[in-house]
Tab-separated table of C-alpha atoms in Angstrom:
chain	number	residue	atom	x	y	z
A	1	MET	CA	-26.420	84.941	73.894
A	2	THR	CA	-23.396	86.947	72.928
A	3	ALA	CA	-21.164	84.419	74.649
A	4	VAL	CA	-22.502	81.679	72.379
A	5	ALA	CA	-21.883	83.821	69.310
A	6	GLU	CA	-18.297	84.460	70.334
A	7	ALA	CA	-17.464	80.844	71.097
A	8	PRO	CA	-16.644	79.698	67.516
A	9	ALA	CA	-14.215	82.564	67.047
A	10	ALA	CA	-12.388	81.590	70.259
A	11	VAL	CA	-11.997	77.991	69.052
A	12	GLY	CA	-10.767	79.170	65.666
A	13	ALA	CA	-8.175	81.315	67.390
A	14	VAL	CA	-6.315	78.235	68.625
A	15	LYS	CA	-3.355	77.730	66.335
A	16	SER	CA	-3.557	74.607	64.213
A	17	PHE	CA	-0.680	72.847	62.457
A	18	THR	CA	0.203	69.617	60.707
A	19	VAL	CA	2.282	67.214	62.693
A	20	THR	CA	4.006	63.982	61.647
A	21	ILE	CA	3.582	61.065	64.020
A	22	LYS	CA	6.011	58.206	63.490
A	23	ILE	CA	4.656	55.065	65.111
A	24	ARG	CA	6.363	51.720	65.638
A	25	ARG	CA	3.826	49.246	64.303
A	26	PHE	CA	3.838	45.549	65.058
A	27	ASN	CA	1.293	42.938	64.057
A	28	PRO	CA	2.387	39.329	64.611
A	29	GLU	CA	-0.358	38.126	62.232
A	30	VAL	CA	1.189	40.059	59.351
A	31	SER	CA	4.929	40.100	60.027
A	32	PRO	CA	7.231	38.984	62.821
A	33	ASP	CA	9.187	42.234	62.465
A	34	PRO	CA	8.082	45.648	63.695
A	35	THR	CA	8.013	48.547	61.216
A	36	TRP	CA	7.894	52.332	61.428
A	37	GLN	CA	4.926	54.114	59.881
A	38	GLU	CA	4.377	57.864	59.528
A	39	PHE	CA	1.043	59.670	59.704
A	40	GLN	CA	0.227	63.318	59.000
A	41	VAL	CA	-2.281	64.752	61.453
A	42	GLU	CA	-3.949	68.158	61.550
A	43	ALA	CA	-3.706	69.227	65.201
A	44	HIS	CA	-4.289	72.190	67.500
A	45	ALA	CA	-1.819	73.615	69.959
A	46	THR	CA	-4.060	72.345	72.747
A	47	ASP	CA	-4.028	68.756	71.468
A	48	ARG	CA	-2.281	65.934	73.247
A	49	VAL	CA	-0.425	63.019	71.700
A	50	LEU	CA	-3.445	60.878	72.562
A	51	ASP	CA	-5.689	63.171	70.450
A	52	ALA	CA	-3.337	62.693	67.504
A	53	LEU	CA	-3.430	58.904	67.988
A	54	HIS	CA	-7.248	59.051	68.115
A	55	LYS	CA	-7.343	61.065	64.890
A	56	ILE	CA	-5.125	58.472	63.192
A	57	LYS	CA	-7.225	55.566	64.453
A	58	TRP	CA	-10.590	57.183	63.713
A	59	GLU	CA	-9.815	58.893	60.415
A	60	GLN	CA	-6.806	57.206	58.794
A	61	ASP	CA	-6.009	53.685	59.968
A	62	GLY	CA	-8.451	51.836	62.193
A	63	SER	CA	-5.979	49.025	62.775
A	64	LEU	CA	-3.729	51.200	64.956
A	65	THR	CA	-3.827	49.619	68.399
A	66	PHE	CA	-3.142	51.292	71.724
A	67	ARG	CA	-4.551	51.256	75.263
A	68	ARG	CA	-6.359	54.169	76.845
A	69	SER	CA	-9.154	54.318	79.349
A	70	CYS	CA	-9.798	57.547	81.223
A	71	ALA	CA	-7.647	59.730	78.936
A	72	HIS	CA	-6.997	62.115	81.822
A	73	GLY	CA	-3.796	60.803	83.394
A	74	VAL	CA	-5.390	58.739	86.154
A	75	CYS	CA	-5.908	55.184	84.887
A	76	GLY	CA	-2.331	54.630	83.698
A	77	SER	CA	-3.269	52.759	80.521
A	78	ASP	CA	-1.516	54.811	77.853
A	79	ALA	CA	2.116	54.903	78.972
A	80	MET	CA	4.280	54.897	75.838
A	81	ARG	CA	7.691	55.972	74.664
A	82	ILE	CA	7.243	59.389	73.046
A	83	ASN	CA	10.357	60.916	71.493
A	84	GLY	CA	12.481	58.430	73.448
A	85	ARG	CA	10.958	59.173	76.844
A	86	ASN	CA	8.263	57.296	78.720
A	87	ARG	CA	5.167	59.467	79.125
A	88	LEU	CA	1.402	59.196	79.271
A	89	ALA	CA	0.008	60.056	75.816
A	90	CYS	CA	-2.951	61.734	77.527
A	91	LYS	CA	-0.755	64.079	79.567
A	92	THR	CA	1.683	65.082	76.830
A	93	LEU	CA	0.790	68.101	74.705
A	94	LEU	CA	1.992	67.936	71.090
A	95	LYS	CA	3.429	71.438	71.358
A	96	ASP	CA	5.680	70.271	74.223
A	97	VAL	CA	7.380	67.495	72.209
A	98	ASN	CA	8.535	69.638	69.267
A	99	PRO	CA	5.866	69.175	66.548
A	100	ASP	CA	8.225	70.669	63.924
A	101	LYS	CA	9.924	67.273	63.664
A	102	PRO	CA	8.272	63.859	63.405
A	103	ILE	CA	7.182	62.695	66.862
A	104	THR	CA	8.161	59.080	67.476
A	105	VAL	CA	5.754	56.895	69.411
A	106	GLU	CA	6.833	53.421	70.523
A	107	PRO	CA	5.549	50.863	73.007
A	108	ILE	CA	7.268	50.968	76.407
A	109	LYS	CA	10.474	48.930	76.445
A	110	ALA	CA	11.331	45.515	77.897
A	111	LEU	CA	7.772	44.206	78.108
A	112	PRO	CA	6.635	41.808	75.340
A	113	VAL	CA	4.741	43.688	72.604
A	114	LEU	CA	1.345	42.202	71.713
A	115	LYS	CA	0.363	44.587	68.928
A	116	ASP	CA	1.464	48.107	67.970
A	117	LEU	CA	1.606	50.069	71.240
A	118	VAL	CA	0.031	47.397	73.413
A	119	VAL	CA	2.438	45.423	75.601
A	120	ASP	CA	1.905	42.411	77.828
A	121	MET	CA	1.756	43.936	81.324
A	122	GLU	CA	1.756	40.546	83.068
A	123	PRO	CA	5.490	40.486	83.989
A	124	PHE	CA	5.039	43.954	85.488
A	125	PHE	CA	1.991	42.920	87.532
A	126	ALA	CA	3.710	39.662	88.550
A	127	SER	CA	6.413	41.706	90.314
A	128	TYR	CA	3.706	43.927	91.794
A	129	ARG	CA	1.857	40.924	93.235
A	130	GLU	CA	5.078	39.494	94.673
A	131	ILE	CA	5.500	42.423	97.087
A	132	MET	CA	1.982	41.773	98.486
A	133	PRO	CA	0.301	45.137	97.796
A	134	PHE	CA	-2.360	44.859	100.501
A	135	LEU	CA	-2.693	45.709	104.183
A	136	ILE	CA	-1.325	42.963	106.455
A	137	THR	CA	-2.413	43.068	110.109
A	138	SER	CA	-2.750	40.669	113.025
A	139	GLY	CA	-5.308	40.250	115.792
A	140	ASN	CA	-8.997	41.021	115.741
A	141	GLU	CA	-10.514	43.486	113.355
A	142	PRO	CA	-11.062	46.804	115.139
A	143	THR	CA	-14.704	47.865	115.445
A	144	ARG	CA	-13.854	51.297	114.076
A	145	GLU	CA	-11.289	52.525	111.533
A	146	ARG	CA	-7.547	52.027	112.099
A	147	LEU	CA	-6.371	55.414	113.326
A	148	GLN	CA	-3.263	57.130	112.018
A	149	SER	CA	-1.822	60.576	112.671
A	150	ALA	CA	-1.336	63.104	109.882
A	151	GLU	CA	2.441	62.710	110.240
A	152	GLU	CA	2.244	58.920	109.959
A	153	ARG	CA	0.141	59.300	106.823
A	154	ALA	CA	2.551	61.842	105.348
A	155	ARG	CA	5.430	59.350	105.714
A	156	PHE	CA	4.307	57.347	102.674
A	157	ASP	CA	2.077	59.919	100.956
A	158	ASP	CA	4.291	60.211	97.876
A	159	THR	CA	4.156	56.513	97.036
A	160	THR	CA	0.350	56.315	97.314
A	161	LYS	CA	0.116	58.282	94.063
A	162	CYS	CA	1.234	55.388	91.841
A	163	ILE	CA	-1.184	54.504	89.004
A	164	LEU	CA	0.744	51.384	87.837
A	165	CYS	CA	1.300	52.715	84.318
A	166	ALA	CA	4.739	50.993	84.117
A	167	ALA	CA	6.435	54.151	82.797
A	168	CYS	CA	9.089	53.886	85.529
A	169	THR	CA	9.817	50.161	85.346
A	170	SER	CA	10.047	50.197	81.546
A	171	SER	CA	12.404	53.198	81.643
A	172	CYS	CA	14.891	51.390	83.906
A	173	PRO	CA	18.068	50.211	82.119
A	174	VAL	CA	18.515	47.392	84.640
A	175	PHE	CA	15.013	46.125	83.833
A	176	TRP	CA	15.795	46.332	80.093
A	177	THR	CA	18.653	43.810	80.413
A	178	ASP	CA	16.801	40.671	81.399
A	179	GLY	CA	13.531	41.770	82.999
A	180	GLN	CA	14.436	39.956	86.226
A	181	TYR	CA	14.697	43.099	88.371
A	182	PHE	CA	11.576	43.769	90.453
A	183	GLY	CA	11.473	47.275	89.002
A	184	PRO	CA	10.748	50.695	90.496
A	185	ALA	CA	6.944	50.333	90.485
A	186	ALA	CA	6.953	47.197	92.646
A	187	ILE	CA	9.361	48.840	95.109
A	188	VAL	CA	7.281	52.047	95.224
A	189	ASN	CA	4.185	50.017	96.081
A	190	ALA	CA	6.091	48.031	98.706
A	191	HIS	CA	7.288	51.354	100.163
A	192	ARG	CA	3.663	52.464	100.438
A	193	PHE	CA	2.998	49.593	102.903
A	194	ILE	CA	6.428	49.237	104.555
A	195	PHE	CA	6.190	52.797	105.878
A	196	ASP	CA	2.470	52.614	106.740
A	197	SER	CA	2.093	52.628	110.544
A	198	ARG	CA	-1.014	50.403	110.302
A	199	ASP	CA	0.705	47.654	108.336
A	200	GLU	CA	2.504	44.719	109.973
A	201	GLY	CA	3.926	42.987	106.886
A	202	GLY	CA	6.948	45.263	106.543
A	203	GLN	CA	9.482	42.563	107.468
A	204	GLN	CA	8.087	40.137	104.895
A	205	ARG	CA	8.173	42.796	102.198
A	206	LEU	CA	11.758	43.710	103.097
A	207	ASP	CA	12.649	40.010	102.862
A	208	ILE	CA	11.131	39.833	99.398
A	209	LEU	CA	12.929	42.947	98.149
A	210	ASN	CA	16.251	41.816	99.675
A	211	ASP	CA	16.354	39.400	96.728
A	212	LYS	CA	19.282	39.385	94.296
A	213	GLU	CA	16.839	41.033	91.863
A	214	GLY	CA	15.424	43.395	94.488
A	215	VAL	CA	16.400	46.907	95.566
A	216	TRP	CA	20.140	46.216	95.354
A	217	ARG	CA	19.997	46.161	91.543
A	218	CYS	CA	18.981	49.837	91.568
A	219	ARG	CA	21.843	51.937	90.156
A	220	THR	CA	20.184	55.275	90.974
A	221	THR	CA	20.106	56.460	87.357
A	222	PHE	CA	16.911	58.406	88.160
A	223	ASN	CA	15.241	57.320	84.866
A	224	CYS	CA	12.218	56.210	86.893
A	225	THR	CA	11.865	59.531	88.730
A	226	GLU	CA	12.033	61.400	85.416
A	227	ALA	CA	9.533	59.062	83.759
A	228	CYS	CA	6.903	59.068	86.506
A	229	PRO	CA	3.840	60.967	85.221
A	230	ARG	CA	2.641	61.407	88.823
A	231	GLY	CA	5.856	63.083	89.953
A	232	ILE	CA	6.667	60.410	92.547
A	233	GLN	CA	10.236	60.615	93.867
A	234	VAL	CA	10.798	56.990	92.850
A	235	THR	CA	14.563	56.775	93.352
A	236	LYS	CA	14.171	58.347	96.800
A	237	ALA	CA	11.563	55.740	97.741
A	238	ILE	CA	13.918	52.948	96.623
A	239	ALA	CA	16.727	54.479	98.697
A	240	GLU	CA	14.438	54.579	101.752
A	241	VAL	CA	13.665	50.880	101.352
A	242	LYS	CA	17.421	50.144	101.078
A	243	GLN	CA	17.982	52.177	104.241
A	244	ALA	CA	15.279	50.229	106.115
A	245	MET	CA	17.004	46.970	105.126
A	246	ILE	CA	20.416	48.160	106.281
A	247	ARG	CA	18.979	49.326	109.625
A	248	ARG	CA	17.421	45.893	110.044
A	249	ALA	CA	20.642	44.025	109.192
A	250	PHE	CA	22.998	45.950	111.502
B	1	MET	CA	17.979	40.530	61.116
B	2	SER	CA	15.543	43.259	62.064
B	3	ALA	CA	16.691	46.717	63.064
B	4	VAL	CA	14.958	46.543	66.424
B	5	ASP	CA	14.826	43.887	69.137
B	6	ASN	CA	12.443	40.994	68.876
B	7	PRO	CA	9.277	42.429	70.432
B	8	ARG	CA	8.172	38.984	71.599
B	9	ALA	CA	11.149	38.351	73.866
B	10	PRO	CA	10.071	35.840	76.508
B	11	TYR	CA	9.786	36.679	80.170
B	12	VAL	CA	10.421	34.251	82.999
B	13	ARG	CA	11.384	35.168	86.542
B	14	GLN	CA	14.175	32.898	87.660
B	15	LYS	CA	14.533	31.474	91.164
B	16	THR	CA	14.349	33.829	94.117
B	17	THR	CA	17.413	34.361	96.293
B	18	ARG	CA	16.647	36.044	99.560
B	19	SER	CA	19.988	36.316	101.344
B	20	ASN	CA	21.829	39.336	102.661
B	21	TYR	CA	24.578	38.829	100.051
B	22	GLU	CA	23.703	41.827	97.882
B	23	LEU	CA	23.032	43.934	100.988
B	24	TYR	CA	26.529	43.299	102.366
B	25	GLY	CA	27.944	43.868	98.882
B	26	TRP	CA	26.230	47.249	98.703
B	27	VAL	CA	27.453	48.291	102.162
B	28	PHE	CA	30.973	47.013	101.426
B	29	MET	CA	31.211	49.124	98.253
B	30	ARG	CA	30.475	52.285	100.209
B	31	ALA	CA	32.660	51.466	103.222
B	32	SER	CA	35.637	50.262	101.179
B	33	GLY	CA	35.291	53.278	98.889
B	34	ALA	CA	35.662	55.639	101.840
B	35	VAL	CA	38.638	53.699	103.265
B	36	LEU	CA	40.305	53.489	99.831
B	37	LEU	CA	40.115	57.266	99.461
B	38	VAL	CA	42.306	57.614	102.565
B	39	LEU	CA	44.623	54.707	101.666
B	40	ILE	CA	45.232	55.745	98.046
B	41	PHE	CA	45.686	59.456	98.647
B	42	GLY	CA	47.912	58.679	101.679
B	43	HIS	CA	49.967	56.378	99.449
B	44	LEU	CA	50.246	58.982	96.705
B	45	PHE	CA	51.177	61.720	99.182
B	46	ILE	CA	53.956	59.697	100.861
B	47	ASN	CA	55.377	58.468	97.536
B	48	LEU	CA	55.121	61.638	95.464
B	49	MET	CA	54.841	64.711	97.684
B	50	THR	CA	57.372	64.057	100.465
B	51	GLY	CA	61.156	64.104	100.101
B	52	GLU	CA	62.376	64.169	96.500
B	53	GLY	CA	58.982	63.104	95.161
B	54	VAL	CA	58.832	60.616	92.304
B	55	HIS	CA	62.662	60.583	91.945
B	56	SER	CA	63.106	58.949	95.323
B	57	ILE	CA	61.166	55.825	94.279
B	58	ASP	CA	63.497	52.899	93.615
B	59	PHE	CA	64.087	49.417	94.982
B	60	ALA	CA	65.629	50.772	98.164
B	61	PHE	CA	62.618	53.088	98.769
B	62	VAL	CA	60.124	50.224	98.474
B	63	ALA	CA	62.329	47.902	100.535
B	64	GLY	CA	62.629	50.577	103.223
B	65	LYS	CA	58.846	51.042	103.350
B	66	TRP	CA	58.134	47.324	103.553
B	67	ALA	CA	60.619	46.910	106.390
B	68	THR	CA	57.944	48.361	108.700
B	69	PRO	CA	54.754	46.388	109.478
B	70	PHE	CA	52.765	49.653	109.145
B	71	TRP	CA	53.360	49.983	105.402
B	72	LYS	CA	52.985	46.239	104.888
B	73	VAL	CA	49.496	46.391	106.425
B	74	TRP	CA	48.714	49.632	104.517
B	75	ASP	CA	49.665	48.142	101.153
B	76	LEU	CA	47.991	44.808	101.866
B	77	LEU	CA	44.746	46.585	102.826
B	78	MET	CA	44.989	48.756	99.740
B	79	LEU	CA	45.543	45.724	97.496
B	80	TRP	CA	42.701	43.669	98.919
B	81	LEU	CA	40.146	46.434	99.271
B	82	ALA	CA	40.871	47.837	95.795
B	83	MET	CA	40.696	44.390	94.214
B	84	ILE	CA	37.475	43.345	95.961
B	85	HIS	CA	35.921	46.773	95.350
B	86	GLY	CA	36.837	46.780	91.685
B	87	THR	CA	35.897	43.145	91.103
B	88	ASN	CA	32.528	43.598	92.760
B	89	GLY	CA	31.926	46.715	90.663
B	90	LEU	CA	32.739	44.870	87.451
B	91	ARG	CA	30.613	41.907	88.568
B	92	THR	CA	27.679	44.324	88.910
B	93	ILE	CA	28.352	45.831	85.495
B	94	ILE	CA	28.561	42.383	83.878
B	95	ASN	CA	25.292	41.368	85.569
B	96	ASP	CA	23.665	44.548	84.259
B	97	TYR	CA	24.920	44.492	80.683
B	98	ALA	CA	25.563	40.882	79.654
B	99	SER	CA	22.231	39.720	78.300
B	100	LYS	CA	23.247	36.149	77.452
B	101	ASP	CA	23.904	33.684	80.275
B	102	ARG	CA	27.002	32.318	78.515
B	103	THR	CA	28.572	35.737	77.970
B	104	ARG	CA	27.924	36.513	81.629
B	105	LEU	CA	29.513	33.257	82.771
B	106	VAL	CA	32.620	33.688	80.597
B	107	LEU	CA	33.146	37.349	81.566
B	108	LYS	CA	32.715	36.617	85.261
B	109	GLY	CA	35.053	33.616	84.995
B	110	LEU	CA	37.763	35.799	83.444
B	111	LEU	CA	37.131	38.471	86.078
B	112	TYR	CA	37.484	36.077	89.020
B	113	LEU	CA	40.597	34.529	87.463
B	114	ALA	CA	42.228	37.963	87.108
B	115	PHE	CA	41.190	38.768	90.681
B	116	THR	CA	42.747	35.585	92.063
B	117	VAL	CA	46.016	36.008	90.138
B	118	VAL	CA	46.508	39.636	91.200
B	119	VAL	CA	45.529	39.129	94.853
B	120	VAL	CA	47.600	35.950	95.337
B	121	LEU	CA	50.632	37.393	93.560
B	122	GLY	CA	50.401	40.740	95.375
B	123	THR	CA	49.958	39.146	98.797
B	124	LEU	CA	52.839	36.782	98.138
B	125	VAL	CA	55.123	39.672	97.168
B	126	ILE	CA	54.256	41.677	100.284
B	127	PHE	CA	54.853	38.736	102.655
B	128	THR	CA	57.853	37.037	101.036
B	129	PHE	CA	59.644	40.225	100.021
B	130	ASP	CA	63.439	40.079	100.550
B	131	PRO	CA	64.872	43.609	100.971
B	132	CYS	CA	68.492	42.392	100.720
B	133	PRO	CA	68.756	39.845	97.871
B	134	ALA	CA	72.178	38.180	97.721
B	135	GLY	CA	74.519	39.266	94.946
B	136	ALA	CA	72.827	42.633	94.238
B	137	ALA	CA	74.824	45.838	93.837
B	138	ALA	CA	75.144	47.508	97.266
B	139	ASP	CA	74.215	51.016	96.014
B	140	LEU	CA	70.762	49.770	94.939
B	141	LEU	CA	69.906	48.235	98.322
B	142	PRO	CA	68.448	49.976	101.377
B	143	SER	CA	70.899	51.247	103.972
B	144	PHE	CA	70.031	48.628	106.620
B	145	CYS	CA	71.301	45.701	104.498
B	146	PRO	CA	74.494	44.035	105.839
B	147	ALA	CA	77.567	44.650	103.674
B	148	PRO	CA	78.311	41.664	101.430
């Protein structure tokens, strides 16, 4: 009983402050040009950027449009450019992005904007589909599971963590230019199968990524590694795919 | 004009090109870079650190060097590798930064023209070089030239 009585005091103890969120709005039905709009939000130190966006949508302007599903950093729906860096709104605490100044929130770059923070993910998924993100095998189906040692599984463990949020691909300056580059996410997901001991489609995937717009356009700027909300060593994965291609060619 | 890019920029993937061209380009950049390090610093050391240093460089010095096939091959390698390495690097930069197809085409055209002029001219000089031109003052020529 005492615990219940103390609970409100504990919540009140969390520091609250007013933060300015500056959002890049775009509505093709109203204007062909995007505009910046500022909102004042009352927030707690434990609040995330997503909570601030919710407060704006629910209490101030219902027309604000953004994607979010699980809101816990797993579904990869709410990747956006916060203070000039690609992050998941649901994994970024307001107190970590300097709430003393206005916090800018933009849609991720280089993908066509549909409305406000929602972008057309189709070009991103088109590249993803091109690398054939599924297990390719030959022969009869085994009657039991396909066995793999712990070491063989560890070989591609890092790249299995991808949630396809597009934070990496839309942070890549090569992708910004013309959007022709396959992008880090597609290469990471190819890596996940190329280095899987059970998969037999490695050669085909290497062929696909040997394209003019494939791994060789990577300039190792490490933007993707910094942007990845799952902490995947993206640039390292790309380098490993390059290495596999060079071994195959010589 | 708006302050930010058109958010509805179209997206189309162009044709696929699955050759080893970019792979060889990537390997060449690394290999030629390593070789150029040796060639360039060797060149600088011989020209500037040995003998009287920079003061010894004149027509006779260059003529003397190019009298041996060793330095001819050294300089030819240096010229070609540096030009291909640099041109390929700039080609990559143009591909990365030129967003309009026409800009890209024009810049690459100029680049390849400059490449051709420098490589052809340089190669020609190395192979057709005359260390003892007729009618030149004897004190400017290398010692092995016959007296006029």
